[in-house]
Short mmCIF file of C-alpha atoms and ligand atoms in Angstrom, two decimals:
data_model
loop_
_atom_site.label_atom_id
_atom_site.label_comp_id
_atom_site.label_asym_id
_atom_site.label_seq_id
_atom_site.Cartn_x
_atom_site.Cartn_y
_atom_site.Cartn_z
CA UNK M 111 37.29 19.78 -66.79
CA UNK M 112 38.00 22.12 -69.56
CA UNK M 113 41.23 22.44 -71.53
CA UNK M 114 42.71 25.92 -70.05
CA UNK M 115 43.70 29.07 -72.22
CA UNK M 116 45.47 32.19 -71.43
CA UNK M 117 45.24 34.98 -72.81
CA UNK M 118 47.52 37.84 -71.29
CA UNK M 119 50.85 37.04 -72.81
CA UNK M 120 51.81 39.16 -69.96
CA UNK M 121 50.62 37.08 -67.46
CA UNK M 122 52.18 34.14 -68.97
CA UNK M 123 55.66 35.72 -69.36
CA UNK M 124 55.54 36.40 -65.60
CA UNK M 125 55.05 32.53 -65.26
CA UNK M 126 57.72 31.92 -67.29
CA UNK M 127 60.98 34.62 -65.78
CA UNK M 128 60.26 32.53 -62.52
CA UNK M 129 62.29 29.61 -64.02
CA UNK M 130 65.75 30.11 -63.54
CA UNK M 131 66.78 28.17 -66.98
CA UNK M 132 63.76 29.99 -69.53
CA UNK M 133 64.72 33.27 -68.11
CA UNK M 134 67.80 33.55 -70.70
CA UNK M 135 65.03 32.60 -73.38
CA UNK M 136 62.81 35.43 -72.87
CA UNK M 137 63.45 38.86 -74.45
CA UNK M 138 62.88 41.84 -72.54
CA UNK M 139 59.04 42.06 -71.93
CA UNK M 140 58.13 45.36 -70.52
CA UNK M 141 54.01 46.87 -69.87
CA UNK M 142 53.53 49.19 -72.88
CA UNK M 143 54.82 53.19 -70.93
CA UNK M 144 56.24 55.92 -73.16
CA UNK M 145 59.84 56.62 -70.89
CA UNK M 146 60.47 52.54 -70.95
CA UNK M 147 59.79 52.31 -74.71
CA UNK M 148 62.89 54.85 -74.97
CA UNK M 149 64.75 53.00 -72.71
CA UNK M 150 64.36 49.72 -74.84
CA UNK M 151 64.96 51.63 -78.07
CA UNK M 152 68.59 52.84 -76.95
CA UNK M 153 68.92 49.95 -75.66
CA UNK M 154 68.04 47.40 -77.91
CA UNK M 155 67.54 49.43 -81.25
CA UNK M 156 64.83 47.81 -82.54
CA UNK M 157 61.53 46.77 -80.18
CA UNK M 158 58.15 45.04 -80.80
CA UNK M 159 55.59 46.41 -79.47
CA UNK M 160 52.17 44.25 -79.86
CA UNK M 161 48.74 43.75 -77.62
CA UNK M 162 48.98 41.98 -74.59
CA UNK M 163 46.15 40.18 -75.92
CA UNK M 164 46.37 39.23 -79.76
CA UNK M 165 46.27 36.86 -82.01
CA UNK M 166 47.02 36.29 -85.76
CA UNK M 167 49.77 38.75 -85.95
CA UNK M 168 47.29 41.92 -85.41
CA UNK M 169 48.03 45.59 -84.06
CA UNK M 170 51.76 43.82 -83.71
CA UNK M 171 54.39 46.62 -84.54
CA UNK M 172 57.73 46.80 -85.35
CA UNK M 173 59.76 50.03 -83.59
CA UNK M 174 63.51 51.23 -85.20
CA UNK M 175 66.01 53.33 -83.44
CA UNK M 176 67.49 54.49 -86.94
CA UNK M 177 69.83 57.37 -84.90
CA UNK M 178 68.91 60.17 -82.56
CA UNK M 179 66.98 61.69 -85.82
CA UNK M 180 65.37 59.30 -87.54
CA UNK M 181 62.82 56.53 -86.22
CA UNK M 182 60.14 54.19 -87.93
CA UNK M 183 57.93 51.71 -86.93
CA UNK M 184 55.67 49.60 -89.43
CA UNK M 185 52.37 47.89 -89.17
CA UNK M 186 51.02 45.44 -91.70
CA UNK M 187 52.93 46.83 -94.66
CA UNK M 188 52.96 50.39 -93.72
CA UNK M 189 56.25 51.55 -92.77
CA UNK M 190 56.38 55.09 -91.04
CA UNK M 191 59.26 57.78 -90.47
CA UNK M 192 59.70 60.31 -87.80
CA UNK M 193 61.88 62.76 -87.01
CA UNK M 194 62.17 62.60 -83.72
CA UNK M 195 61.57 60.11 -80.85
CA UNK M 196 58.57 62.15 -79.41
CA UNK M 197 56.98 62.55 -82.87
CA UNK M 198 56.91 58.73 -83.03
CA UNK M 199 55.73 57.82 -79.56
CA UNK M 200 52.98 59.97 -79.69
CA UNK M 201 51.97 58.88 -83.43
CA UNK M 202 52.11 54.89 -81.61
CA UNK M 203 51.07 56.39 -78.33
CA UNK M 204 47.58 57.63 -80.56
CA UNK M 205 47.02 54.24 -82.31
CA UNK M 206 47.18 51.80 -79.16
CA UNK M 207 44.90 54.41 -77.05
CA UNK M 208 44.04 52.64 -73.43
CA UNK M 209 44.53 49.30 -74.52
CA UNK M 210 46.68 47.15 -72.77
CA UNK M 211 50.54 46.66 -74.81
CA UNK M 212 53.42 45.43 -74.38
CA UNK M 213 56.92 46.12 -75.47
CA UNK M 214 59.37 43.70 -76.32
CA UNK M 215 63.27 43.21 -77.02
CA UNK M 216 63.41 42.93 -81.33
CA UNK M 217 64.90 39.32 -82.27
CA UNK M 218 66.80 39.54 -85.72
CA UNK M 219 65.28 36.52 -87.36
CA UNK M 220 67.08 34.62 -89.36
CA UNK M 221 65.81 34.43 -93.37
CA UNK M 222 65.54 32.19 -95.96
CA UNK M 223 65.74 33.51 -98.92
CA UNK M 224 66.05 36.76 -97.50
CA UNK M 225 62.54 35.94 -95.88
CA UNK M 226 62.50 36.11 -91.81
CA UNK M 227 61.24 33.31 -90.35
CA UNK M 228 60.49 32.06 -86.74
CA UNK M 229 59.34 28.92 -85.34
CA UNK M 230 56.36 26.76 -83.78
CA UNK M 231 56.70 24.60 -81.29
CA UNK M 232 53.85 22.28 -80.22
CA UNK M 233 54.16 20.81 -76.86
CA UNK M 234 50.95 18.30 -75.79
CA UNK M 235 49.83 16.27 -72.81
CA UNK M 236 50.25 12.45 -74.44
CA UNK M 237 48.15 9.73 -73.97
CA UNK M 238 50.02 8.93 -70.75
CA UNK M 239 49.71 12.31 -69.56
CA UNK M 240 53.15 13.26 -69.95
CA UNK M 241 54.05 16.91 -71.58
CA UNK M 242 55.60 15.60 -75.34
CA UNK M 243 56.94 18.05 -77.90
CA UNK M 244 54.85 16.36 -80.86
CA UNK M 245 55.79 19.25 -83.71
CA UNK M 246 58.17 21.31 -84.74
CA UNK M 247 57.17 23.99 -88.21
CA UNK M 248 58.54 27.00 -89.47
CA UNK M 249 56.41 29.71 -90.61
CA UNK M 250 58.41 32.07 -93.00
CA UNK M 251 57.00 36.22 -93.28
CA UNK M 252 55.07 37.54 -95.95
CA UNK M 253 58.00 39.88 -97.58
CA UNK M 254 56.29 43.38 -97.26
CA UNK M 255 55.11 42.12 -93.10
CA UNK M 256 56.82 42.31 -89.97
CA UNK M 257 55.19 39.08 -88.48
CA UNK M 258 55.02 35.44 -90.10
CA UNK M 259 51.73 34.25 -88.62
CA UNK M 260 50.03 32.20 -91.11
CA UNK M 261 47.07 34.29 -90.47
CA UNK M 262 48.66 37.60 -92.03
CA UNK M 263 50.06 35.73 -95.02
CA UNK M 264 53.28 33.69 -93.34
CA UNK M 265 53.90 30.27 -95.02
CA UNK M 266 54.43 27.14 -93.34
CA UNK M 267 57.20 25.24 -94.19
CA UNK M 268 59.29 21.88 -93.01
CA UNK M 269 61.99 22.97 -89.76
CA UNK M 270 64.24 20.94 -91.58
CA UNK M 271 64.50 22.50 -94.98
CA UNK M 272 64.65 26.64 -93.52
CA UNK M 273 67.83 25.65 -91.76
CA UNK M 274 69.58 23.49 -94.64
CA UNK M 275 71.92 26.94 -95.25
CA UNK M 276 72.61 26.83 -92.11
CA UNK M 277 73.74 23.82 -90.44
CA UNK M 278 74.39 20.22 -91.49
CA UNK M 279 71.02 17.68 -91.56
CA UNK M 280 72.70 16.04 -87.85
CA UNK M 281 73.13 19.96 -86.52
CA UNK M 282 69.34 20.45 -87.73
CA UNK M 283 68.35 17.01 -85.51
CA UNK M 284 70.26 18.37 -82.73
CA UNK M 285 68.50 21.51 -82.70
CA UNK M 286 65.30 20.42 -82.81
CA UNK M 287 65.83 17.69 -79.92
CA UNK M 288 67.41 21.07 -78.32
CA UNK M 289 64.26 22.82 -79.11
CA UNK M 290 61.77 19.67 -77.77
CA UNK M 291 63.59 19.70 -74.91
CA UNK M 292 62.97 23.33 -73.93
CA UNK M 293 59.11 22.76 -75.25
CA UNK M 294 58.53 20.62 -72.42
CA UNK M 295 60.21 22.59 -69.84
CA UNK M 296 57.97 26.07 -70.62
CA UNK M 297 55.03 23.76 -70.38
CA UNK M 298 56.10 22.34 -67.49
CA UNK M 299 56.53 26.02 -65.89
CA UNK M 300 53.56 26.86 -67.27
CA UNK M 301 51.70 24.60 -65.70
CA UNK M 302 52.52 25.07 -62.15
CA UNK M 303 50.56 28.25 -62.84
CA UNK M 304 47.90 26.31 -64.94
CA UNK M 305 47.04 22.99 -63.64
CA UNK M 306 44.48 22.36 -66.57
CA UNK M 307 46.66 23.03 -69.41
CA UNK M 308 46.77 20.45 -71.97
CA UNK M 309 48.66 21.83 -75.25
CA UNK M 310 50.41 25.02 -75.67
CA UNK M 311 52.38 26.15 -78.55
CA UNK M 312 55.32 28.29 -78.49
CA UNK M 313 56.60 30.36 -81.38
CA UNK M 314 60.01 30.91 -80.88
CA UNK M 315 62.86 33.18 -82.56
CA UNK M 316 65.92 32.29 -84.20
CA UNK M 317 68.69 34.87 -84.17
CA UNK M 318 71.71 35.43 -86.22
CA UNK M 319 73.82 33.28 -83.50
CA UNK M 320 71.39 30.31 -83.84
CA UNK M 321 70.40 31.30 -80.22
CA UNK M 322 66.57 30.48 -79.78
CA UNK M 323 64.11 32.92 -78.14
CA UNK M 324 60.75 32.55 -76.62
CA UNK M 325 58.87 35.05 -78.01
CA UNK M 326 55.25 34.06 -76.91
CA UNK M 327 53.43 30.93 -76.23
CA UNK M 328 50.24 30.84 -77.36
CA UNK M 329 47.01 28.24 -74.55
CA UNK M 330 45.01 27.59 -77.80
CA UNK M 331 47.30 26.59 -80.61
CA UNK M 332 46.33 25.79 -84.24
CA UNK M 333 47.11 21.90 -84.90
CA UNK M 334 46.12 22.35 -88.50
CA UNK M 335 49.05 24.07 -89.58
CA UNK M 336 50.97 20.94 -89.30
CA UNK M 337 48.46 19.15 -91.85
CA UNK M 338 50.24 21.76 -94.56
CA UNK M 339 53.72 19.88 -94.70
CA UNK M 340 53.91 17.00 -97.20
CA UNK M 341 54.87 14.94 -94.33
CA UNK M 342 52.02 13.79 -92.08
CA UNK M 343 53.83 12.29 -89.58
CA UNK M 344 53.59 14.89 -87.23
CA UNK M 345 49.89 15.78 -88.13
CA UNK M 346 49.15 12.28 -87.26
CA UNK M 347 50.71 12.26 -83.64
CA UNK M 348 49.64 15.70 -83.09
CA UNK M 349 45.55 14.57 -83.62
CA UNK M 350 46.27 11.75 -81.56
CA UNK M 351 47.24 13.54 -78.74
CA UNK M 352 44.60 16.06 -79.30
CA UNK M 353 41.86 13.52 -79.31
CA UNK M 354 43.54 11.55 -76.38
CA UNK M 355 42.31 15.26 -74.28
CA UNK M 356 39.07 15.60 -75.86
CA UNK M 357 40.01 18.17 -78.14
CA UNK M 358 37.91 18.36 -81.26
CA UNK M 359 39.12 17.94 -84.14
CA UNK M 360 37.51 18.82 -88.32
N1 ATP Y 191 60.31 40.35 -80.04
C1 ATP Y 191 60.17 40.01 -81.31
N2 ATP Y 191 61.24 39.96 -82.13
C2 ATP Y 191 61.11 39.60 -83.43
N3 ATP Y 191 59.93 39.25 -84.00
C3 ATP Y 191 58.82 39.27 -83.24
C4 ATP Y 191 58.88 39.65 -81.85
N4 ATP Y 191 57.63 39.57 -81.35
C5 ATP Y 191 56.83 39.18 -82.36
N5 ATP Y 191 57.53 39.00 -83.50
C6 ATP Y 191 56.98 38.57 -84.80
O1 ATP Y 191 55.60 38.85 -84.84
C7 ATP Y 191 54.82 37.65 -84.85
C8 ATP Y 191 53.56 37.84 -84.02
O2 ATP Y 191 53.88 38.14 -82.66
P1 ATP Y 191 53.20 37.34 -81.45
O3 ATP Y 191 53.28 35.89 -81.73
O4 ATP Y 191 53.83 37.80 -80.20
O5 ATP Y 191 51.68 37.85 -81.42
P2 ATP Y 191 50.39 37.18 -82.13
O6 ATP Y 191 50.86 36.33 -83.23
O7 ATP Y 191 49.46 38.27 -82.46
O8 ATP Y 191 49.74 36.24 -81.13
P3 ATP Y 191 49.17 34.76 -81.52
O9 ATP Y 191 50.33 33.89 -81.90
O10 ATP Y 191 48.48 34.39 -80.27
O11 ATP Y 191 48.24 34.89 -82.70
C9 ATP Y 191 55.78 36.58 -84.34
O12 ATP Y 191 55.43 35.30 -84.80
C10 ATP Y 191 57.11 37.06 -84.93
O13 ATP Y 191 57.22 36.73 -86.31
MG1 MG Y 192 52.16 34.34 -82.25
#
């Protein structure tokens, strides 16, 4: 039977609030409505708002409460100012039309370099079926972008070396067998939903507090990325598992 994707990030964040431990993980996800992206904006003071349906980073778009007189929002490399919150709902409310949206809680990455940068988690069905977090990568923004995707001009680089101004090379292992560890429990959720589901990978959020945040998790993930590190290691077990599930591979 086939491998199964998702597409509605919506529909998989529902999934994923029904576990009582990812719950804490998941910023705010609201359906894209005019009175709620107020709401999140005092709130929260800064909000993503991006299709329920994307990929690679487009129509994603990055909403600032600045005060009660001044907010922005950028898109690719275009950052806009408004007066007023109508002025800028209706300017975002114009660009998304009827398509479906969603809005979500703003993570402050943390940066390298002054670069933001989130992270990739890959999480695969092994060779003896069992859900296995086989990579970990960071992808670090494009300076002028609001998203790191690799696709919009993010670059990939080793986990180990974005956090090394951070935390000590043990902290870093820690982390990361943290961040395995809740890997296999969202696929695990997931796939009480999705029986079929063979790989998924999750991009997650640092913030400032080292806390780590689920931002999306994506039913068709791209193993390649992992073939960019000097280090093959994880390319290597990644294919394998890929091929185990009849996955092709280039
Ligand atoms: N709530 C958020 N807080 C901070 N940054 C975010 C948030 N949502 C998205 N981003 C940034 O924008 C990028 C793209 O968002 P997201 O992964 O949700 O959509 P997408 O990349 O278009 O989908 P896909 O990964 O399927 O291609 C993220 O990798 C992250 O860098
Ligand atoms: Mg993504």
């Amino acid at each position: 039977m086939a491998i199964q994707r998702v597409k509605s990030k919506w529909a998989k964040t529902k999934v994923l609030l029904l576990s009582e431990t990812l719950r804490e993980r998941i910023p705010v996800t609201k359906r894209w409505q005019i009175q709620q992206l107020a709401a999140m904006l005092d709130e929260h003071g800064m909000v993503y708002v991006k299709p329920d349906q994307g990929t690679f980073g487009l129509g994603v778009v990055r909403v600032e409460k600045v005060s009660d007189a001044e907010y922005t929002y950028q898109s690719g490399t275009l950052l806009q100012r408004f007066p007023s919150f109508d002025k800028m709902a209706s300017s975002l409310q114009s660009r998304i039309g009827s398509r479906a949206y969603l809005i979500q809680q703003g993570i402050p990455l943390l940066t390298y370099e002054g670069l933001r940068f989130d992270i990739r988690v890959m999480v695969q069905q092994n060779p003896s079926k069992q859900w296995e977090t086989t990579g970990i990568i960071g992808r670090l923004g494009h300076p002028q972008k609001i998203v790191t995707n690799y696709h919009s001009g993010g670059v990939i680089m080793a986990f180990d070396q974005l956090m090394q101004p951070y935390m000590s090379p043990t902290q870093t292992d820690s982390y990361k067998i943290w961040m395995a560890d809740i890997g296999a429990s969202v696929a695990l959720q997931l796939q009480t939903r999705y029986p079929r589901l063979k790989e998924i990978g999750i991009d997650v959020a640092i913030d400032e507090s080292f806390r780590p945040w689920i931002l999306e998790v994506n039913t068709l993930p791209d193993p390649y990325i992992f073939r960019k590190l000097n280090d093959k290691s994880m390319f290597r077990r990644i294919r394998r598992c890929c091929l185990a599930y009849g996955r092709r591979m280039k």
